[in-house]
Amino acid sequence: QVKLVESGGGLVQAGASLRLSCSTSESSDGHYAMGWFRQVPGREREFVAAISWNAGNTYYADSLKGRFTISRDKSKLTMYLQMNSLKPEDTAVYYCAEALIGRIVGAKIASEYDYWGQGTQVTVSS
């Protein structure tokens, strides 16, 4: 059984930073790769970043590279998303996702992930 729980979202002003966390379960039979997606009402779920669990290789949406940083702590079974210089267009619900072995590492398509958290709201005011 895999359970993903996001935390760290909130309301901030443009230019601020937030650090999102995603905890997974020790009983997971995967941890092959994990990622972050975000979604605005009325829009498709958008890829943000991904990371391979063992090696820590990272993958980013082109528009976010350099401003967002993904990382993970294997001992804590936790993945992070450091978001800097936040902009109003970053406002969305951010979702944590996990892909089991057999999936494409760093996939930008939501269907390539097997488990999802319930999301955490990030709101950036101008």
CSV table of N, CA and C in Angstrom, one decimal:
chain,number,residue,atom,x,y,z
A,1,GLN,N,0.8,-1.2,0.0
A,1,GLN,CA,0.0,0.0,0.0
A,1,GLN,C,0.9,1.2,0.0
A,2,VAL,N,0.6,2.2,-0.9
A,2,VAL,CA,1.4,3.4,-1.0
A,2,VAL,C,0.5,4.6,-0.7
A,3,LYS,N,1.0,5.4,0.2
A,3,LYS,CA,0.2,6.6,0.6
A,3,LYS,C,1.2,7.8,0.4
A,4,LEU,N,0.7,8.8,-0.3
A,4,LEU,CA,1.5,10.0,-0.5
A,4,LEU,C,0.8,11.2,0.1
A,5,VAL,N,1.5,12.0,0.9
A,5,VAL,CA,1.0,13.1,1.6
A,5,VAL,C,1.8,14.4,1.3
A,6,GLU,N,1.2,15.4,0.7
A,6,GLU,CA,1.9,16.6,0.4
A,6,GLU,C,1.7,17.6,1.6
A,7,SER,N,2.7,18.5,1.7
A,7,SER,CA,2.5,19.6,2.7
A,7,SER,C,3.4,20.7,2.3
A,8,GLY,N,3.2,21.9,2.9
A,8,GLY,CA,4.1,23.0,2.7
A,8,GLY,C,3.5,24.1,1.8
A,9,GLY,N,2.3,23.9,1.3
A,9,GLY,CA,1.6,24.9,0.5
A,9,GLY,C,1.1,26.1,1.3
A,10,GLY,N,0.7,27.1,0.7
A,10,GLY,CA,0.2,28.3,1.4
A,10,GLY,C,0.0,29.5,0.5
A,11,LEU,N,-0.3,30.6,1.1
A,11,LEU,CA,-0.5,31.9,0.4
A,11,LEU,C,0.8,32.8,0.6
A,12,VAL,N,1.4,33.2,-0.4
A,12,VAL,CA,2.6,34.0,-0.4
A,12,VAL,C,2.5,35.1,-1.4
A,13,GLN,N,3.3,36.1,-1.3
A,13,GLN,CA,3.4,37.2,-2.3
A,13,GLN,C,4.5,36.8,-3.3
A,14,ALA,N,4.3,37.4,-4.5
A,14,ALA,CA,5.2,37.2,-5.6
A,14,ALA,C,6.7,37.5,-5.1
A,15,GLY,N,7.6,36.6,-5.5
A,15,GLY,CA,9.0,36.7,-5.1
A,15,GLY,C,9.4,35.9,-3.9
A,16,ALA,N,8.4,35.4,-3.2
A,16,ALA,CA,8.6,34.6,-2.0
A,16,ALA,C,9.0,33.2,-2.4
A,17,SER,N,9.4,32.4,-1.4
A,17,SER,CA,9.8,31.0,-1.6
A,17,SER,C,8.9,30.1,-0.8
A,18,LEU,N,8.7,28.8,-1.2
A,18,LEU,CA,8.0,27.8,-0.5
A,18,LEU,C,8.8,26.5,-0.7
A,19,ARG,N,8.7,25.6,0.3
A,19,ARG,CA,9.3,24.3,0.2
A,19,ARG,C,8.2,23.3,0.4
A,20,LEU,N,7.9,22.5,-0.6
A,20,LEU,CA,6.9,21.5,-0.5
A,20,LEU,C,7.5,20.2,-0.1
A,21,SER,N,6.8,19.4,0.6
A,21,SER,CA,7.3,18.1,1.0
A,21,SER,C,6.2,17.0,0.6
A,22,CYS,N,6.7,15.8,0.3
A,22,CYS,CA,5.8,14.7,0.0
A,22,CYS,C,6.4,13.5,0.7
A,23,SER,N,5.6,13.0,1.6
A,23,SER,CA,6.1,11.8,2.3
A,23,SER,C,5.4,10.5,1.7
A,24,THR,N,6.2,9.5,1.5
A,24,THR,CA,5.6,8.2,1.0
A,24,THR,C,5.7,7.2,2.1
A,25,SER,N,5.2,6.0,1.8
A,25,SER,CA,5.1,5.0,2.8
A,25,SER,C,6.3,4.0,2.7
A,26,GLU,N,6.7,3.5,3.9
A,26,GLU,CA,7.8,2.5,3.9
A,26,GLU,C,7.4,1.2,3.3
A,27,SER,N,6.1,0.9,3.3
A,27,SER,CA,5.6,-0.3,2.7
A,27,SER,C,5.5,-0.3,1.2
A,28,SER,N,5.8,0.8,0.6
A,28,SER,CA,5.7,0.9,-0.9
A,28,SER,C,6.6,-0.1,-1.6
A,29,ASP,N,6.1,-0.7,-2.6
A,29,ASP,CA,6.8,-1.7,-3.4
A,29,ASP,C,7.5,-1.1,-4.6
A,30,GLY,N,7.6,0.2,-4.6
A,30,GLY,CA,8.2,0.9,-5.7
A,30,GLY,C,9.4,1.8,-5.4
A,31,HIS,N,9.1,3.1,-5.3
A,31,HIS,CA,10.0,4.2,-5.1
A,31,HIS,C,11.0,4.2,-6.3
A,32,TYR,N,10.6,3.8,-7.4
A,32,TYR,CA,11.4,3.9,-8.6
A,32,TYR,C,11.7,5.3,-9.1
A,33,ALA,N,10.7,6.1,-9.1
A,33,ALA,CA,10.8,7.5,-9.4
A,33,ALA,C,9.6,8.3,-8.8
A,34,MET,N,9.8,9.5,-8.6
A,34,MET,CA,8.7,10.4,-8.1
A,34,MET,C,8.7,11.7,-8.8
A,35,GLY,N,7.6,12.4,-8.7
A,35,GLY,CA,7.5,13.7,-9.4
A,35,GLY,C,6.5,14.6,-8.8
A,36,TRP,N,6.5,15.8,-9.3
A,36,TRP,CA,5.6,16.8,-8.9
A,36,TRP,C,4.8,17.3,-10.2
A,37,PHE,N,3.5,17.4,-10.0
A,37,PHE,CA,2.7,18.0,-11.0
A,37,PHE,C,1.9,19.1,-10.4
A,38,ARG,N,1.3,20.0,-11.2
A,38,ARG,CA,0.4,21.0,-10.7
A,38,ARG,C,-0.8,21.2,-11.6
A,39,GLN,N,-1.9,21.7,-11.0
A,39,GLN,CA,-3.1,21.8,-11.8
A,39,GLN,C,-3.9,23.0,-11.4
A,40,VAL,N,-4.3,23.8,-12.4
A,40,VAL,CA,-5.2,24.9,-12.2
A,40,VAL,C,-6.6,24.5,-12.7
A,41,PRO,N,-7.7,24.9,-12.0
A,41,PRO,CA,-9.0,24.5,-12.4
A,41,PRO,C,-9.2,24.9,-13.9
A,42,GLY,N,-9.7,23.9,-14.7
A,42,GLY,CA,-10.0,24.1,-16.1
A,42,GLY,C,-8.8,23.8,-17.0
A,43,ARG,N,-7.7,23.5,-16.4
A,43,ARG,CA,-6.5,23.1,-17.2
A,43,ARG,C,-6.1,21.7,-17.0
A,44,GLU,N,-5.3,21.2,-17.9
A,44,GLU,CA,-4.7,19.9,-17.7
A,44,GLU,C,-3.6,19.9,-16.6
A,45,ARG,N,-3.4,18.7,-16.0
A,45,ARG,CA,-2.4,18.6,-15.0
A,45,ARG,C,-1.0,18.8,-15.7
A,46,GLU,N,-0.2,19.6,-15.1
A,46,GLU,CA,1.1,20.0,-15.8
A,46,GLU,C,2.3,19.5,-15.0
A,47,PHE,N,3.2,18.9,-15.8
A,47,PHE,CA,4.4,18.4,-15.2
A,47,PHE,C,5.3,19.5,-14.7
A,48,VAL,N,5.9,19.3,-13.5
A,48,VAL,CA,6.7,20.3,-12.8
A,48,VAL,C,8.2,19.8,-12.8
A,49,ALA,N,8.4,18.6,-12.1
A,49,ALA,CA,9.7,18.1,-12.0
A,49,ALA,C,9.6,16.6,-11.6
A,50,ALA,N,10.7,15.9,-11.8
A,50,ALA,CA,10.7,14.4,-11.4
A,50,ALA,C,12.1,14.1,-10.9
A,51,ILE,N,12.2,13.0,-10.2
A,51,ILE,CA,13.5,12.5,-9.7
A,51,ILE,C,13.6,11.0,-9.6
A,52,SER,N,14.7,10.4,-10.0
A,52,SER,CA,14.8,9.0,-9.8
A,52,SER,C,15.2,8.7,-8.4
A,53,TRP,N,14.6,7.7,-7.8
A,53,TRP,CA,14.7,7.5,-6.4
A,53,TRP,C,16.1,7.1,-5.9
A,54,ASN,N,16.8,6.2,-6.6
A,54,ASN,CA,18.1,5.8,-6.2
A,54,ASN,C,19.2,6.8,-6.6
A,55,ALA,N,19.3,7.1,-7.8
A,55,ALA,CA,20.5,8.0,-8.2
A,55,ALA,C,20.2,9.4,-8.0
A,56,GLY,N,19.0,9.8,-7.9
A,56,GLY,CA,18.7,11.2,-7.7
A,56,GLY,C,18.8,12.1,-8.9
A,57,ASN,N,18.7,11.5,-10.1
A,57,ASN,CA,18.7,12.2,-11.3
A,57,ASN,C,17.4,13.1,-11.4
A,58,THR,N,17.5,14.3,-11.9
A,58,THR,CA,16.4,15.2,-11.9
A,58,THR,C,16.0,15.6,-13.2
A,59,TYR,N,14.7,16.0,-13.4
A,59,TYR,CA,14.1,16.4,-14.6
A,59,TYR,C,13.1,17.5,-14.3
A,60,TYR,N,13.1,18.5,-15.2
A,60,TYR,CA,12.3,19.7,-15.0
A,60,TYR,C,11.5,20.1,-16.2
A,61,ALA,N,10.4,20.8,-16.0
A,61,ALA,CA,9.7,21.5,-17.0
A,61,ALA,C,10.7,22.6,-17.5
A,62,ASP,N,10.8,22.8,-18.8
A,62,ASP,CA,11.7,23.8,-19.3
A,62,ASP,C,11.4,25.2,-18.7
A,63,SER,N,10.2,25.5,-18.5
A,63,SER,CA,9.9,26.9,-18.0
A,63,SER,C,10.2,27.1,-16.5
A,64,LEU,N,10.5,26.0,-15.8
A,64,LEU,CA,10.7,26.1,-14.4
A,64,LEU,C,12.1,25.8,-14.0
A,65,LYS,N,12.9,25.3,-14.9
A,65,LYS,CA,14.3,24.9,-14.6
A,65,LYS,C,15.1,26.2,-14.1
A,66,GLY,N,15.8,26.0,-13.0
A,66,GLY,CA,16.6,27.1,-12.5
A,66,GLY,C,15.9,27.9,-11.4
A,67,ARG,N,14.6,27.7,-11.3
A,67,ARG,CA,13.8,28.4,-10.3
A,67,ARG,C,13.2,27.4,-9.3
A,68,PHE,N,12.9,26.2,-9.7
A,68,PHE,CA,12.4,25.2,-8.9
A,68,PHE,C,13.5,24.1,-8.7
A,69,THR,N,13.6,23.5,-7.6
A,69,THR,CA,14.6,22.4,-7.4
A,69,THR,C,13.9,21.2,-6.7
A,70,ILE,N,14.0,20.0,-7.3
A,70,ILE,CA,13.5,18.8,-6.7
A,70,ILE,C,14.6,18.0,-6.0
A,71,SER,N,14.3,17.4,-4.9
A,71,SER,CA,15.2,16.6,-4.2
A,71,SER,C,14.5,15.5,-3.4
A,72,ARG,N,15.3,14.6,-2.9
A,72,ARG,CA,14.6,13.5,-2.1
A,72,ARG,C,15.6,13.0,-1.0
A,73,ASP,N,15.1,12.6,0.1
A,73,ASP,CA,15.8,12.0,1.2
A,73,ASP,C,15.3,10.6,1.3
A,74,LYS,N,16.1,9.6,0.9
A,74,LYS,CA,15.7,8.2,0.9
A,74,LYS,C,15.5,7.7,2.3
A,75,SER,N,16.3,8.1,3.3
A,75,SER,CA,16.2,7.7,4.6
A,75,SER,C,14.9,8.2,5.3
A,76,LYS,N,14.4,9.3,4.8
A,76,LYS,CA,13.2,9.9,5.4
A,76,LYS,C,12.0,9.6,4.5
A,77,LEU,N,12.2,8.9,3.4
A,77,LEU,CA,11.1,8.6,2.5
A,77,LEU,C,10.3,9.9,2.1
A,78,THR,N,11.1,10.9,1.8
A,78,THR,CA,10.5,12.2,1.6
A,78,THR,C,11.0,12.8,0.3
A,79,MET,N,10.2,13.4,-0.5
A,79,MET,CA,10.6,14.2,-1.7
A,79,MET,C,10.3,15.7,-1.4
A,80,TYR,N,11.1,16.6,-2.0
A,80,TYR,CA,10.9,18.0,-1.8
A,80,TYR,C,10.8,18.7,-3.1
A,81,LEU,N,10.2,19.9,-3.0
A,81,LEU,CA,10.2,20.8,-4.1
A,81,LEU,C,10.4,22.2,-3.6
A,82,GLN,N,11.6,22.7,-3.8
A,82,GLN,CA,12.0,24.1,-3.4
A,82,GLN,C,11.6,25.0,-4.5
A,83,MET,N,10.7,25.9,-4.2
A,83,MET,CA,10.2,26.9,-5.2
A,83,MET,C,10.6,28.3,-4.8
A,84,ASN,N,11.4,28.9,-5.6
A,84,ASN,CA,11.9,30.3,-5.4
A,84,ASN,C,11.4,31.2,-6.4
A,85,SER,N,11.4,32.5,-6.0
A,85,SER,CA,10.9,33.6,-6.9
A,85,SER,C,9.6,33.3,-7.5
A,86,LEU,N,8.6,32.9,-6.6
A,86,LEU,CA,7.3,32.5,-7.0
A,86,LEU,C,6.6,33.7,-7.8
A,87,LYS,N,5.8,33.3,-8.7
A,87,LYS,CA,5.0,34.2,-9.6
A,87,LYS,C,3.6,33.9,-9.5
A,88,PRO,N,2.7,34.8,-9.7
A,88,PRO,CA,1.3,34.5,-9.7
A,88,PRO,C,0.9,33.3,-10.6
A,89,GLU,N,1.5,33.1,-11.7
A,89,GLU,CA,1.2,32.0,-12.6
A,89,GLU,C,1.6,30.7,-12.0
A,90,ASP,N,2.3,30.7,-10.9
A,90,ASP,CA,2.6,29.4,-10.2
A,90,ASP,C,1.5,28.9,-9.3
A,91,THR,N,0.5,29.8,-9.2
A,91,THR,CA,-0.7,29.4,-8.4
A,91,THR,C,-1.4,28.2,-8.9
A,92,ALA,N,-1.5,27.1,-8.1
A,92,ALA,CA,-2.1,25.9,-8.5
A,92,ALA,C,-2.1,24.9,-7.3
A,93,VAL,N,-2.8,23.8,-7.5
A,93,VAL,CA,-2.7,22.7,-6.6
A,93,VAL,C,-1.5,21.8,-7.0
A,94,TYR,N,-0.6,21.6,-6.1
A,94,TYR,CA,0.6,20.8,-6.4
A,94,TYR,C,0.4,19.4,-5.9
A,95,TYR,N,0.6,18.4,-6.8
A,95,TYR,CA,0.5,17.0,-6.5
A,95,TYR,C,1.8,16.3,-6.5
A,96,CYS,N,1.9,15.4,-5.6
A,96,CYS,CA,3.0,14.5,-5.5
A,96,CYS,C,2.6,13.2,-6.2
A,97,ALA,N,3.5,12.6,-7.0
A,97,ALA,CA,3.3,11.3,-7.7
A,97,ALA,C,4.4,10.4,-7.6
A,98,GLU,N,4.1,9.1,-7.6
A,98,GLU,CA,5.2,8.1,-7.5
A,98,GLU,C,5.0,7.1,-8.7
A,99,ALA,N,6.1,6.7,-9.3
A,99,ALA,CA,6.1,5.7,-10.4
A,99,ALA,C,6.8,4.4,-9.9
A,100,LEU,N,6.2,3.3,-10.2
A,100,LEU,CA,6.8,2.0,-9.8
A,100,LEU,C,7.8,1.6,-10.9
A,101,ILE,N,8.6,0.6,-10.6
A,101,ILE,CA,9.5,0.0,-11.6
A,101,ILE,C,8.8,-0.4,-12.8
A,102,GLY,N,9.4,-0.1,-14.0
A,102,GLY,CA,8.8,-0.4,-15.2
A,102,GLY,C,8.3,0.9,-15.9
A,103,ARG,N,8.1,1.9,-15.2
A,103,ARG,CA,7.7,3.2,-15.7
A,103,ARG,C,9.0,4.0,-16.3
A,104,ILE,N,8.7,5.0,-17.1
A,104,ILE,CA,9.7,5.8,-17.6
A,104,ILE,C,10.2,6.8,-16.6
A,105,VAL,N,11.4,6.8,-16.2
A,105,VAL,CA,11.9,7.8,-15.2
A,105,VAL,C,11.9,9.2,-15.8
A,106,GLY,N,11.4,10.1,-15.0
A,106,GLY,CA,11.3,11.5,-15.5
A,106,GLY,C,10.2,11.8,-16.5
A,107,ALA,N,9.2,10.9,-16.5
A,107,ALA,CA,8.1,11.0,-17.5
A,107,ALA,C,7.4,12.3,-17.2
A,108,LYS,N,7.0,13.0,-18.2
A,108,LYS,CA,6.2,14.3,-18.1
A,108,LYS,C,4.7,14.0,-18.3
A,109,ILE,N,4.3,12.8,-18.4
A,109,ILE,CA,2.9,12.5,-18.6
A,109,ILE,C,2.3,11.9,-17.3
A,110,ALA,N,1.2,12.4,-16.9
A,110,ALA,CA,0.6,12.0,-15.6
A,110,ALA,C,0.3,10.5,-15.6
A,111,SER,N,-0.1,9.9,-16.8
A,111,SER,CA,-0.5,8.5,-16.8
A,111,SER,C,0.7,7.6,-16.6
A,112,GLU,N,1.9,8.1,-16.6
A,112,GLU,CA,3.1,7.2,-16.3
A,112,GLU,C,3.3,7.1,-14.8
A,113,TYR,N,2.5,7.7,-14.0
A,113,TYR,CA,2.7,7.6,-12.5
A,113,TYR,C,1.5,6.7,-11.9
A,114,ASP,N,1.9,6.0,-10.9
A,114,ASP,CA,1.0,5.0,-10.3
A,114,ASP,C,0.2,5.4,-9.1
A,115,TYR,N,0.8,6.3,-8.3
A,115,TYR,CA,0.2,6.8,-7.1
A,115,TYR,C,0.2,8.3,-7.0
A,116,TRP,N,-0.8,8.9,-6.4
A,116,TRP,CA,-0.9,10.3,-6.3
A,116,TRP,C,-1.4,10.7,-4.9
A,117,GLY,N,-0.8,11.9,-4.4
A,117,GLY,CA,-1.3,12.5,-3.2
A,117,GLY,C,-2.6,13.3,-3.5
A,118,GLN,N,-3.1,13.9,-2.5
A,118,GLN,CA,-4.3,14.7,-2.7
A,118,GLN,C,-4.1,16.1,-3.0
A,119,GLY,N,-2.8,16.6,-3.0
A,119,GLY,CA,-2.5,17.9,-3.4
A,119,GLY,C,-2.4,18.9,-2.3
A,120,THR,N,-1.6,19.9,-2.5
A,120,THR,CA,-1.5,21.0,-1.6
A,120,THR,C,-1.6,22.3,-2.4
A,121,GLN,N,-2.4,23.3,-1.9
A,121,GLN,CA,-2.6,24.5,-2.6
A,121,GLN,C,-1.5,25.5,-2.4
A,122,VAL,N,-1.0,26.1,-3.5
A,122,VAL,CA,-0.1,27.1,-3.5
A,122,VAL,C,-0.7,28.3,-4.2
A,123,THR,N,-0.8,29.4,-3.5
A,123,THR,CA,-1.4,30.7,-4.0
A,123,THR,C,-0.3,31.8,-3.9
A,124,VAL,N,-0.1,32.4,-5.1
A,124,VAL,CA,0.9,33.5,-5.1
A,124,VAL,C,0.2,34.8,-5.5
A,125,SER,N,0.2,35.8,-4.7
A,125,SER,CA,-0.5,37.0,-5.0
A,125,SER,C,0.5,38.0,-5.6
A,126,SER,N,0.0,38.9,-6.4
A,126,SER,CA,0.8,39.9,-7.0
A,126,SER,C,1.0,41.1,-6.2
